[in-house]
Amino acid sequence: MIDFSALLAAVHLLFGSWEPWLVVIPGLLIGLLFHAVPGLTTSMAIALFLPVIPYMSFLSALVFMTAMYTGSLFGVAIPAILLNIPGSPAAVATTFDGFPLAQKGRHDEALGYALAASIAGQALSYVLLLLLVEPVAKVVIKLGPPEMAILSLWGLTLIAGLRGKRFFRGLLAGLLGLLLGTIGFSARGAIRGTMGIDVLLDGIPVIPAIIGLFAAAELFNLATAEYIVEDIGARRVSLRRILYGVTKTFGYPAALIRGALVGAAIGTVPGGHAVANLLSYSEAKRTAKDSSMFGRGDPRGVIAAEAGNGSSEGGSMATLLALGIPTGGATAIMLTAFDMHNITGGPQFMSDHKDIVYAVILANLIQVALLFFVGLAFVFAASYVVKIPLRMLIGMVISLSVIGSYLLTGNMSGPVALCVFSVIGWVLQRFEYPVAATVVGLLLARLTEGAMLRTYQMSGGDPLYLLERPVALILLALLVTSFAAPFLGRKLRQLKRPVTHA
Amino acid sequence: MPISWKPLALGRRTTPGGEPGANFPEKENVVTWGRVEFVSAKRRISVDVPHLLVLSCIVGFCLWYLNDARSASDDIQNLLLIEPAAVLALIFAALVVPEIIVVSRTQSPPARFEREPIRPGKGMKIAGSMVALGVYVSLMGSIGFDVATALYVFGSLLVLGERRPLVLTVVPIAFTAVTIYGFKTIVPIPLPLFFG
């Protein structure tokens, strides 16, 4: 599984020079900062620093970019927990339990859970990558549209789990999000639902819409509160509480490990990074013995979501290095660094530059350890947000999000989407339609439709085509099992319970 | 059978028996504004009008969007996800209706459409925040992001109750300066500004 001679060469490469280590901490900080500000993205951060890439060695360039990626994976959780604003789709599930924890005055603890889970998830995925990068490459190349369609459906089943108190309202909200997410050009060139507005041809801008649905709607409701945390005693910034959250994370091994494994697997698939946190959260909720606190401040929700998000990095790197296929915006820009040094990722790269591959993996394991210290300091500073009066915070946060939305889309469609969806989000919340379900539908609509369409085209409409795709059948079996397992488990426990006679 | 129409006014509190103004413990107080009742000798039909309007908008959107997608192309490849999703949405909307239009016996207590009451002061702040955001987004393209942001933060502070002149002047200007300058430095996308 491990080529030890290449591993030794990697150690020599990494520790034979100071250059790779000079860029790690700046990379982590840039990644953290960019995703802690709503509207800024990892892709922007990496693109911004592309001009310096040719002046670095290839290894230093990769270490710098992966450090930014590592920092950003945790950075997105900070506004998600403190302000209910997911820094990217990768932190949507973190808001479900992170913000309720913050409102209860447990913001430090929640940030501690997120930090520890993100680090543990990333570390686990890189250890798996070290052991399994070649076999993983062989499996990933077999993944196609049918497998993506099943993964997307798996993500959509999360909607059923987010129903809140009202079952049918939850499903209706999710389907509304799904329909809204398909507005615009279809893959076949049909124009749906644009009402003649040109900017809608590319669809509704998803991240501004999500910020509007979640954050702006919530902030309207907070208009009469004084602070995010009402209790003055709870409105403190405590390093001790953050560290408490970090250590308590390991008291939930099931949520942590399951979330990390799901995220690592999903991260290997193009587009999977955005749904890794959702699927990890969904599985944690579905398999929990008592899921009544999910959505109301259950630490397992934050831990599973962040472990899944963090571990998706290792999966993404496996696909990038082994196949030369980017799985998202950040890895696509990393490929540019490959081009700048006249290197192409893929099987040839794996066989010719195995020492660099192992060096990147080892460097990432060390980055993850450094993230603990850098992240802790960052989180300690970020926690002061709860001390700012809401009447100041609301305007500043919303205007930051509006400007960020403009930067994301490059035109006014971002701010307008944020504004419109903030009103929609408030109305949905008011009448007890779970906004989270609408967000999940919105996020997964394009991915699901595209995968279903390509599957239909490949199969010619023949459902028996799935029998020719063993990986798809395995995923379908896993989907059905994960769905049925809690019900079957309950039935088995009921059957095993001894019958008592009066 | 005579049917009487009894609309309840905004904000009136009701007892379980339907009579306004009675006293009972705070936790049982339910404000059911916008509720309309149709009462006959045997039946009482309670309608949550605001919720019915919202559901109608959702159903209306689903129907309109399905029709629009079909007119764009009725090929199965265009409607693969949209048609099943829209049909399911309509089915679930029909299943939500019994929660909004409740039929009960006249002698039974009226239906309780429970929502946390919005006090007039809070309602004004929420509405004011929404209007402020709408005005901000409408104006930012024409008067510049810098001026619009400063005015929005100022307006938001005012709506939410800030009255200290120093805070009302310094915070919007300082925040705008730091934000716009920061974004200009970090991000290569130009922002439309009034100054610069």
XYZ file of C-alpha atoms in Angstrom:
698
model
C 0.000 0.000 0.000
C 2.787 2.482 0.829
C 5.890 2.865 -1.275
C 8.444 3.317 1.519
C 11.297 4.455 -0.692
C 9.103 7.232 -2.113
C 7.993 8.064 1.429
C 11.609 8.449 2.549
C 12.339 10.618 -0.484
C 9.316 12.737 0.472
C 10.605 13.208 4.015
C 13.960 14.304 2.606
C 12.227 16.736 0.219
C 10.109 18.253 2.955
C 12.697 18.583 5.659
C 15.669 19.292 3.423
C 14.634 22.895 2.904
C 12.952 25.724 4.818
C 11.042 26.952 1.783
C 7.893 24.824 2.059
C 7.522 25.712 5.761
C 7.688 29.476 5.222
C 4.342 29.429 3.406
C 2.321 27.114 5.666
C 1.220 29.549 8.384
C 0.446 32.425 5.961
C -1.520 29.938 3.849
C -3.555 28.750 6.828
C -4.298 32.324 7.934
C -5.330 33.428 4.454
C -7.622 30.424 4.107
C -9.189 31.067 7.537
C -9.691 34.768 6.875
C -11.137 34.396 3.406
C -13.812 31.997 4.487
C -14.595 33.731 7.755
C -15.813 36.716 5.690
C -19.130 35.986 3.971
C -18.828 36.156 0.209
C -15.089 35.520 -0.069
C -14.063 32.072 -1.257
C -11.047 29.779 -1.343
C -10.998 30.022 -5.135
C -10.600 33.805 -4.832
C -7.800 33.401 -2.314
C -5.899 30.906 -4.423
C -6.477 32.919 -7.618
C -5.240 36.066 -5.864
C -1.920 34.478 -5.058
C -1.434 32.730 -8.397
C 1.063 35.383 -9.601
C 3.585 34.306 -6.938
C 3.285 30.599 -7.773
C 5.855 30.558 -10.632
C 8.463 31.979 -8.217
C 8.037 29.088 -5.778
C 9.163 25.530 -6.231
C 6.363 23.159 -7.250
C 6.293 21.544 -3.812
C 6.162 24.931 -2.031
C 3.370 26.072 -4.357
C 1.322 22.953 -3.628
C 1.949 23.244 0.116
C 0.896 26.940 0.043
C -2.329 26.233 -1.828
C -3.250 23.216 0.237
C -2.580 25.272 3.396
C -5.114 27.846 2.150
C -7.545 25.039 1.400
C -6.970 23.512 4.866
C -7.565 26.863 6.584
C -10.680 27.561 4.546
C -12.259 24.216 5.406
C -12.421 25.317 9.027
C -12.848 29.038 8.320
C -16.332 28.493 6.856
C -17.545 27.189 10.213
C -16.836 30.424 12.079
C -19.587 32.644 10.588
C -21.823 29.556 10.374
C -21.711 29.129 14.145
C -21.551 32.763 15.267
C -23.871 34.386 12.719
C -25.814 31.552 11.023
C -24.066 32.480 7.755
C -22.427 29.475 6.077
C -19.170 30.755 4.559
C -19.783 28.367 1.681
C -22.153 25.460 0.897
C -19.645 23.285 2.758
C -20.781 24.763 6.098
C -24.550 24.686 5.624
C -25.001 21.677 7.909
C -22.781 23.301 10.558
C -25.362 26.086 10.982
C -28.116 23.605 11.873
C -26.694 22.997 15.339
C -23.827 25.495 15.527
C -25.954 28.659 15.635
C -28.462 27.278 18.170
C -25.463 26.431 20.392
C -24.164 29.995 19.986
C -27.559 31.430 20.930
C -27.468 29.389 24.134
C -24.157 30.996 25.048
C -22.157 27.895 24.066
C -20.472 29.597 21.106
C -16.944 28.914 22.444
C -17.777 25.258 22.921
C -19.316 25.025 19.438
C -16.209 26.552 17.857
C -14.116 24.065 19.821
C -16.206 21.158 18.486
C -15.889 22.501 14.932
C -12.119 23.004 15.200
C -11.436 19.562 16.642
C -13.803 17.791 14.221
C -12.358 19.595 11.208
C -8.790 18.729 12.254
C -9.653 15.116 13.064
C -11.559 14.733 9.784
C -8.734 16.184 7.725
C -6.104 14.095 9.528
C -8.081 10.887 9.044
C -8.625 11.581 5.366
C -4.926 12.231 4.780
C -3.943 9.053 6.618
C -6.389 7.175 4.390
C -4.945 8.958 1.372
C -1.437 7.886 2.372
C -2.544 4.275 2.588
C -5.039 4.106 -0.244
C -4.279 6.706 -2.898
C -3.674 4.165 -5.665
C -6.658 1.884 -5.024
C -8.868 4.981 -4.557
C -7.821 6.240 -7.983
C -8.939 2.948 -9.542
C -12.389 3.241 -7.929
C -12.884 6.953 -8.614
C -12.303 6.483 -12.340
C -15.311 4.134 -12.356
C -17.638 6.729 -10.835
C -19.960 8.279 -13.318
C -23.339 9.968 -13.596
C -25.399 7.056 -12.201
C -23.263 7.034 -9.055
C -23.531 10.833 -8.765
C -27.303 10.619 -9.192
C -27.550 8.161 -6.305
C -25.275 10.292 -4.126
C -27.438 13.323 -4.886
C -30.600 11.410 -4.018
C -28.892 10.432 -0.770
C -28.326 14.099 -0.096
C -31.953 14.861 -0.928
C -33.158 12.308 1.615
C -31.692 14.697 4.154
C -34.724 16.861 3.406
C -36.944 14.232 4.942
C -34.769 14.329 8.045
C -34.966 18.115 8.301
C -38.743 18.208 8.435
C -38.830 19.774 11.873
C -42.183 19.591 13.586
C -44.212 19.597 10.392
C -43.580 16.665 8.094
C -45.403 17.774 4.955
C -44.282 21.383 5.296
C -40.672 20.161 5.438
C -40.982 18.123 2.289
C -42.816 20.950 0.520
C -40.068 23.416 1.504
C -37.418 21.030 0.169
C -39.217 20.552 -3.138
C -39.648 24.312 -3.437
C -35.878 24.684 -3.081
C -35.345 21.933 -5.645
C -37.563 23.676 -8.204
C -35.963 27.061 -7.549
C -32.547 25.491 -8.030
C -33.409 24.347 -11.558
C -34.338 27.823 -12.827
C -32.292 28.884 -15.836
C -30.738 27.048 -18.749
C -31.133 23.317 -18.674
C -28.256 21.117 -19.842
C -30.198 20.689 -23.090
C -30.560 24.439 -23.643
C -34.193 24.949 -22.582
C -34.821 28.159 -20.632
C -36.987 27.639 -17.573
C -38.497 30.159 -15.187
C -36.297 33.175 -15.985
C -39.249 35.545 -16.668
C -37.103 37.199 -19.337
C -34.411 38.214 -16.812
C -31.017 37.577 -18.399
C -29.050 37.119 -15.179
C -31.291 34.176 -14.267
C -30.115 32.215 -17.318
C -27.321 30.802 -15.166
C -29.802 30.093 -12.413
C -30.423 31.729 -9.077
C -27.081 32.605 -7.435
C -26.995 29.883 -4.816
C -24.697 31.239 -2.115
C -26.351 34.686 -1.928
C -29.745 32.948 -1.830
C -28.565 30.708 1.023
C -27.171 33.675 2.944
C -30.497 35.437 2.480
C -32.557 32.397 3.508
C -30.504 31.606 6.578
C -28.743 34.638 7.806
C -30.709 37.674 6.767
C -34.028 36.087 7.752
C -32.598 35.146 11.148
C -31.096 38.587 11.635
C -34.500 40.216 10.972
C -35.900 38.104 13.800
C -33.079 39.198 16.066
C -33.975 42.843 15.436
C -35.393 43.271 18.921
C -32.749 41.307 20.791
C -29.784 43.149 22.270
C -27.104 40.535 21.599
C -26.769 37.150 19.854
C -26.425 35.694 23.352
C -28.979 37.296 25.633
C -27.501 36.168 28.917
C -24.691 38.542 29.853
C -22.998 35.840 31.893
C -22.834 33.574 28.858
C -21.610 36.363 26.608
C -17.953 35.756 27.270
C -14.971 34.668 25.279
C -13.287 31.812 27.039
C -10.278 29.884 25.822
C -11.094 27.309 28.476
C -14.560 26.738 26.973
C -13.088 26.463 23.473
C -10.616 23.824 24.709
C -13.463 22.094 26.532
C -15.268 21.826 23.213
C -12.110 20.489 21.567
C -11.635 17.741 24.150
C -15.332 16.870 24.393
C -15.415 16.232 20.623
C -13.591 12.962 21.172
C -16.394 11.879 23.488
C -18.544 11.460 20.353
C -16.403 8.971 18.389
C -19.293 7.576 16.343
C -20.336 10.960 14.950
C -16.697 11.931 14.387
C -15.494 8.818 12.613
C -18.663 8.203 10.612
C -18.737 11.838 9.510
C -15.075 11.714 8.501
C -15.430 8.481 6.516
C -18.528 9.715 4.666
C -16.831 13.018 3.882
C -13.605 11.391 2.660
C -15.536 9.103 0.307
C -17.840 11.838 -1.000
C -14.944 14.274 -1.423
C -13.411 12.104 -4.125
C -16.335 12.799 -6.434
C -16.508 16.046 -8.463
C -19.069 18.267 -6.760
C -19.039 16.011 -3.720
C -17.301 18.567 -1.530
C -20.463 20.693 -1.313
C -22.621 17.804 -0.099
C -20.106 16.037 2.155
C -21.158 18.017 5.234
C -24.860 17.467 4.509
C -24.513 13.713 4.089
C -22.322 13.385 7.176
C -24.898 15.349 9.193
C -27.745 13.310 7.766
C -26.082 10.018 8.660
C -25.249 11.200 12.173
C -28.865 12.217 12.760
C -30.312 9.095 11.224
C -28.123 6.711 13.206
C -28.259 8.548 16.546
C -30.132 6.757 19.311
C -31.691 10.022 20.407
C -31.909 12.580 17.631
C -34.363 14.919 19.337
C -31.741 17.632 19.892
C -30.487 17.711 16.307
C -31.262 21.125 14.877
C -31.500 22.609 18.371
C -27.879 22.583 19.484
C -26.685 18.977 19.479
C -22.867 18.842 19.490
C -22.985 15.707 17.327
C -24.528 17.783 14.527
C -21.592 20.210 14.496
C -19.037 17.422 14.872
C -20.423 15.252 12.059
C -20.837 18.195 9.675
C -17.328 19.538 10.285
C -15.682 16.105 10.238
C -17.353 15.419 6.902
C -16.371 18.800 5.505
C -12.775 18.512 6.736
C -12.247 14.988 5.487
C -13.561 15.822 2.029
C -10.233 17.592 1.420
C -8.328 14.308 1.467
C -10.821 12.804 -0.936
C -10.538 15.803 -3.274
C -6.749 15.631 -3.195
C -6.853 11.921 -4.075
C -8.819 12.666 -7.222
C -6.686 15.678 -8.113
C -3.330 13.975 -7.676
C -4.212 10.527 -8.957
C -6.454 11.468 -11.842
C -5.751 15.137 -12.524
C -9.490 15.804 -12.115
C -10.529 18.819 -10.026
C -13.502 18.247 -7.758
C -14.322 21.904 -7.183
C -13.227 25.511 -7.705
C -10.255 25.369 -5.340
C -8.773 22.185 -6.792
C -9.401 23.503 -10.308
C -7.214 26.494 -9.568
C -4.587 24.237 -8.011
C -4.366 22.550 -11.392
C -3.197 25.908 -12.723
C -0.159 25.574 -10.502
C 0.504 22.240 -12.135
C 0.345 23.961 -15.546
C 2.652 26.742 -14.438
C 5.297 24.133 -13.646
C 4.543 22.098 -16.798
C 3.201 19.185 -14.806
C -0.032 17.289 -15.501
C -1.789 15.464 -12.681
C -2.938 11.929 -13.249
C -1.634 8.362 -13.268
C 1.590 9.452 -14.996
C 2.186 12.060 -12.311
C 1.559 9.461 -9.637
C 4.161 7.113 -11.047
C 6.782 9.757 -11.965
C 6.477 12.010 -8.910
C 5.430 9.683 -6.110
C 7.823 11.428 -3.724
C 6.028 14.766 -4.316
C 2.646 13.105 -3.767
C 3.773 11.685 -0.438
C 5.424 15.000 0.457
C 2.113 16.837 -0.118
C 0.281 14.294 2.040
C 2.833 14.538 4.864
C 2.855 18.347 4.625
C -0.917 18.357 4.941
C -0.797 16.169 8.032
C 1.578 18.677 9.590
C -0.599 21.592 8.415
C -3.573 20.026 10.113
C -1.633 19.890 13.386
C -0.615 23.545 12.944
C -4.239 24.455 12.202
C -5.027 23.591 15.790
C -2.881 26.463 17.105
C -3.616 28.950 14.324
C -7.325 28.068 14.369
C -7.508 28.350 18.156
C -6.076 31.868 18.105
C -8.368 32.855 15.226
C -11.436 31.432 16.910
C -10.621 33.175 20.191
C -10.521 36.499 18.343
C -13.658 35.725 16.293
C -15.673 34.878 19.428
C -15.671 38.569 20.396
C -18.483 38.966 17.861
C -20.969 37.932 20.576
C -20.003 41.031 22.569
C -21.050 43.414 19.807
C -24.600 44.773 20.244
C -26.939 43.389 17.601
C -28.137 46.822 16.527
C -24.571 47.416 15.265
C -23.881 43.881 14.131
C -26.974 43.338 11.987
C -26.359 46.210 9.573
C -22.641 45.466 9.300
C -23.078 41.739 8.729
C -25.823 42.174 6.157
C -23.917 44.839 4.210
C -20.780 42.651 4.279
C -22.852 39.775 2.912
C -24.429 41.980 0.240
C -21.039 43.219 -0.990
C -19.692 39.671 -0.822
C -22.666 38.501 -2.910
C -21.821 41.106 -5.545
C -18.225 39.858 -5.648
C -19.385 36.262 -6.027
C -21.595 36.950 -9.027
C -19.840 39.997 -10.483
C -23.173 41.782 -10.911
C -26.253 42.855 -8.976
C -27.926 39.439 -9.224
C -26.109 38.400 -6.024
C -27.370 41.255 -3.824
C -30.856 41.063 -5.324
C -31.013 37.301 -4.694
C -29.901 37.855 -1.096
C -32.583 40.512 -0.594
C -35.410 38.494 -2.173
C -34.507 35.277 -0.398
C -34.189 37.002 2.960
C -37.876 37.895 2.745
C -38.756 34.400 1.488
C -36.711 32.884 4.323
C -38.440 35.019 6.947
C -41.896 34.110 5.619
C -41.054 30.390 5.490
C -39.710 30.467 9.054
C -42.754 32.387 10.289
C -45.101 29.660 9.032
C -42.859 26.816 10.254
C -41.508 25.654 6.907
C -37.924 24.509 7.625
C -35.633 26.838 5.689
C -32.836 24.294 5.908
C -34.877 21.961 3.688
C -35.216 24.691 1.040
C -31.463 25.271 1.211
C -30.688 21.582 0.700
C -33.035 21.443 -2.287
C -31.477 24.587 -3.761
C -27.935 23.238 -3.311
C -28.544 19.832 -4.796
C -30.929 20.713 -7.635
C -28.390 21.244 -10.440
C -26.188 18.368 -9.350
C -29.132 15.977 -9.176
C -30.720 17.061 -12.447
C -27.410 16.896 -14.314
C -26.574 13.454 -12.983
C -30.088 12.120 -13.678
C -30.005 13.528 -17.204
C -26.641 12.012 -18.061
C -27.725 8.689 -16.557
C -30.869 8.766 -18.682
C -28.847 9.537 -21.806
C -26.303 6.789 -21.101
C -28.977 4.218 -20.363
C -31.367 5.254 -23.128
C -34.126 5.295 -20.510
C -33.590 1.625 -19.582
C -33.655 1.201 -15.765
C -31.908 -2.175 -16.074
C -28.776 -0.234 -17.053
C -28.060 0.115 -13.341
C -27.355 -3.623 -13.199
C -24.261 -2.936 -15.329
C -22.911 -0.456 -12.750
C -21.753 -2.414 -9.686
C -20.562 0.711 -7.842
C -23.983 2.326 -8.366
C -25.697 -0.782 -7.013
C -23.427 -0.770 -3.949
C -24.219 2.918 -3.344
C -27.934 2.225 -3.773
C -27.704 -0.642 -1.281
C -25.855 1.649 1.163
C -28.519 4.330 0.674
C -31.379 1.920 1.316
C -29.545 0.366 4.296
C -28.791 3.697 5.901
C -32.412 4.692 5.416
C -33.894 1.421 6.684
C -31.362 0.592 9.399
C -32.836 2.767 12.176
C -36.355 1.356 11.548
C -35.070 -2.219 11.319
C -32.982 -1.725 14.447
C -36.021 -0.500 16.365
C -38.108 -3.435 15.138
C -35.386 -5.915 16.123
C -35.116 -4.378 19.584
C -38.897 -4.595 19.985
C -38.859 -8.255 18.934
C -36.009 -9.092 21.302
C -37.706 -7.401 24.260
C -39.119 -10.141 26.520
C -42.916 -10.308 26.546
C -44.290 -9.617 30.016
C -47.565 -11.163 31.019
C -49.946 -9.413 33.410
C -78.479 26.290 7.368
C -77.443 29.799 8.281
C -73.703 30.383 8.275
C -72.212 33.282 10.163
C -68.882 34.768 9.233
C -66.735 35.742 12.173
C -63.386 37.261 11.282
C -61.108 37.873 14.239
C -59.289 41.182 14.278
C -55.527 41.437 14.244
C -53.993 40.721 17.631
C -57.125 39.783 19.509
C -56.608 37.087 22.074
C -59.146 34.319 22.271
C -60.139 31.771 24.846
C -60.483 28.136 23.815
C -64.231 28.756 23.647
C -63.748 31.498 21.103
C -64.794 34.446 23.236
C -62.399 37.377 23.188
C -60.882 39.092 26.164
C -60.890 36.333 28.789
C -57.988 35.950 31.201
C -56.025 32.777 31.390
C -52.385 31.827 32.012
C -49.806 33.523 29.816
C -48.477 30.295 28.346
C -51.869 29.446 26.909
C -52.316 32.792 25.232
C -52.396 32.273 21.521
C -52.766 35.163 19.160
C -54.439 33.934 16.029
C -54.545 37.052 13.932
C -56.066 36.771 10.527
C -58.171 33.765 11.459
C -61.563 33.580 9.808
C -64.333 31.309 10.996
C -67.452 30.085 9.292
C -69.925 28.792 11.855
C -73.148 26.928 11.214
C -75.421 24.985 13.566
C -73.298 21.875 13.280
C -69.933 22.814 11.810
C -67.200 25.319 12.393
C -64.647 25.960 9.638
C -61.531 27.825 10.808
C -59.200 29.254 8.198
C -55.677 30.574 8.803
C -55.792 33.230 6.107
C -52.137 34.406 6.138
C -50.893 30.836 5.908
C -53.402 30.086 3.166
C -52.028 33.034 1.186
C -48.447 31.767 1.604
C -49.418 28.240 0.564
C -51.290 29.640 -2.423
C -48.135 31.480 -3.491
C -46.100 28.268 -3.243
C -48.696 26.286 -5.192
C -48.990 29.090 -7.724
C -45.236 29.099 -8.254
C -45.129 25.315 -8.709
C -47.923 25.381 -11.279
C -46.486 28.367 -13.130
C -42.970 26.893 -13.191
C -44.152 23.503 -14.403
C -46.130 25.180 -17.170
C -43.159 27.380 -18.085
C -40.772 24.419 -18.188
C -43.234 22.449 -20.359
C -43.585 25.345 -22.769
C -39.785 25.623 -23.015
C -39.601 21.968 -23.961
C -41.836 18.991 -23.201
C -38.993 16.554 -23.792
C -38.597 14.129 -20.903
C -34.973 15.201 -20.585
C -36.080 18.720 -19.685
C -38.718 17.589 -17.218
C -36.861 14.655 -15.651
C -36.585 16.323 -12.258
C -38.988 19.260 -12.561
C -42.189 17.352 -13.292
C -41.931 14.767 -10.478
C -40.783 17.466 -8.046
C -43.646 19.805 -8.982
C -46.258 17.044 -8.785
C -44.954 15.894 -5.399
C -44.951 19.509 -4.202
C -48.610 19.868 -5.180
C -49.461 16.632 -3.364
C -47.703 17.769 -0.204
C -49.344 21.188 -0.462
C -52.715 19.439 -0.536
C -51.665 17.530 2.582
C -50.801 20.807 4.355
C -54.284 22.245 3.654
C -55.969 20.400 6.574
C -53.548 22.238 8.883
C -54.794 25.559 7.507
C -58.506 24.925 6.958
C -59.788 23.072 9.986
C -63.312 21.669 10.078
C -64.696 20.859 13.497
C -68.014 20.632 15.296
C -69.551 23.876 16.445
C -69.372 22.761 20.075
C -65.636 21.937 19.830
C -63.054 24.560 20.724
C -61.925 26.527 17.673
C -58.701 25.495 15.957
C -55.522 27.011 17.380
C -53.178 28.224 14.650
C -50.236 28.792 16.868
C -47.613 31.348 15.994
C -45.577 33.446 18.319
C -47.249 36.838 18.404
C -45.367 39.746 16.850
C -45.613 42.787 19.064
C -46.189 46.050 17.141
C -42.724 47.393 18.068
C -40.973 44.264 16.887
C -43.067 44.153 13.728
C -41.984 47.689 12.847
C -38.314 46.793 13.385
C -38.582 43.692 11.222
C -40.448 45.524 8.468
C -38.044 48.450 8.734
C -35.038 46.130 8.395
C -36.514 44.530 5.284
C -37.341 47.872 3.702
C -33.869 49.212 4.532
C -32.267 46.193 2.845
C -34.465 46.597 -0.215
C -33.628 50.288 -0.531
C -29.907 49.548 -0.034
C -29.824 46.961 -2.813
C -31.868 49.171 -5.157
C -29.627 52.187 -4.698
C -26.155 50.684 -4.453
C -25.736 50.379 -8.208
C -26.635 54.031 -8.819
C -25.147 55.952 -5.877
C -22.111 53.732 -5.354
C -21.441 50.911 -2.908
C -19.582 53.210 -0.515
C -22.338 55.808 -0.047
C -25.088 53.174 -0.097
C -23.312 51.054 2.548
C -22.741 54.018 4.842
C -26.387 55.085 4.492
C -27.609 51.523 5.041
C -25.561 50.991 8.214
C -26.744 54.395 9.447
C -30.375 53.562 8.642
C -30.081 50.112 10.208
C -28.700 51.591 13.444
C -31.554 54.099 13.534
C -34.281 51.516 12.863
C -32.904 49.224 15.547
C -32.927 51.926 18.178
C -29.451 53.493 18.242
C -29.669 57.174 19.147
C -26.136 58.191 20.153
C -24.951 60.788 17.581
C -21.292 59.702 17.841
C -22.135 56.071 17.091
C -24.532 57.063 14.291
C -21.778 59.058 12.563
C -18.566 57.189 13.281
C -19.671 53.553 12.899
C -21.151 53.810 9.368
C -18.213 55.805 8.032
C -15.502 53.724 9.705
C -17.121 50.430 8.756
C -17.603 51.512 5.137
C -14.043 52.778 4.833
C -12.509 49.593 6.235
C -14.788 47.268 4.264
C -14.540 48.962 0.891
C -10.799 49.543 1.205
C -10.290 45.968 2.362
C -12.296 44.477 -0.499
C -10.587 46.756 -3.037
C -7.175 45.586 -1.834
C -7.923 41.886 -1.606
C -10.281 41.224 -4.489
C -9.523 42.179 -8.093
C -13.214 42.688 -8.996
C -13.964 46.453 -9.199
C -16.782 47.777 -7.032
C -18.897 50.671 -8.332
C -18.033 53.514 -5.963
C -19.130 57.140 -5.650
C -15.702 58.209 -4.379
C -13.042 56.659 -6.618
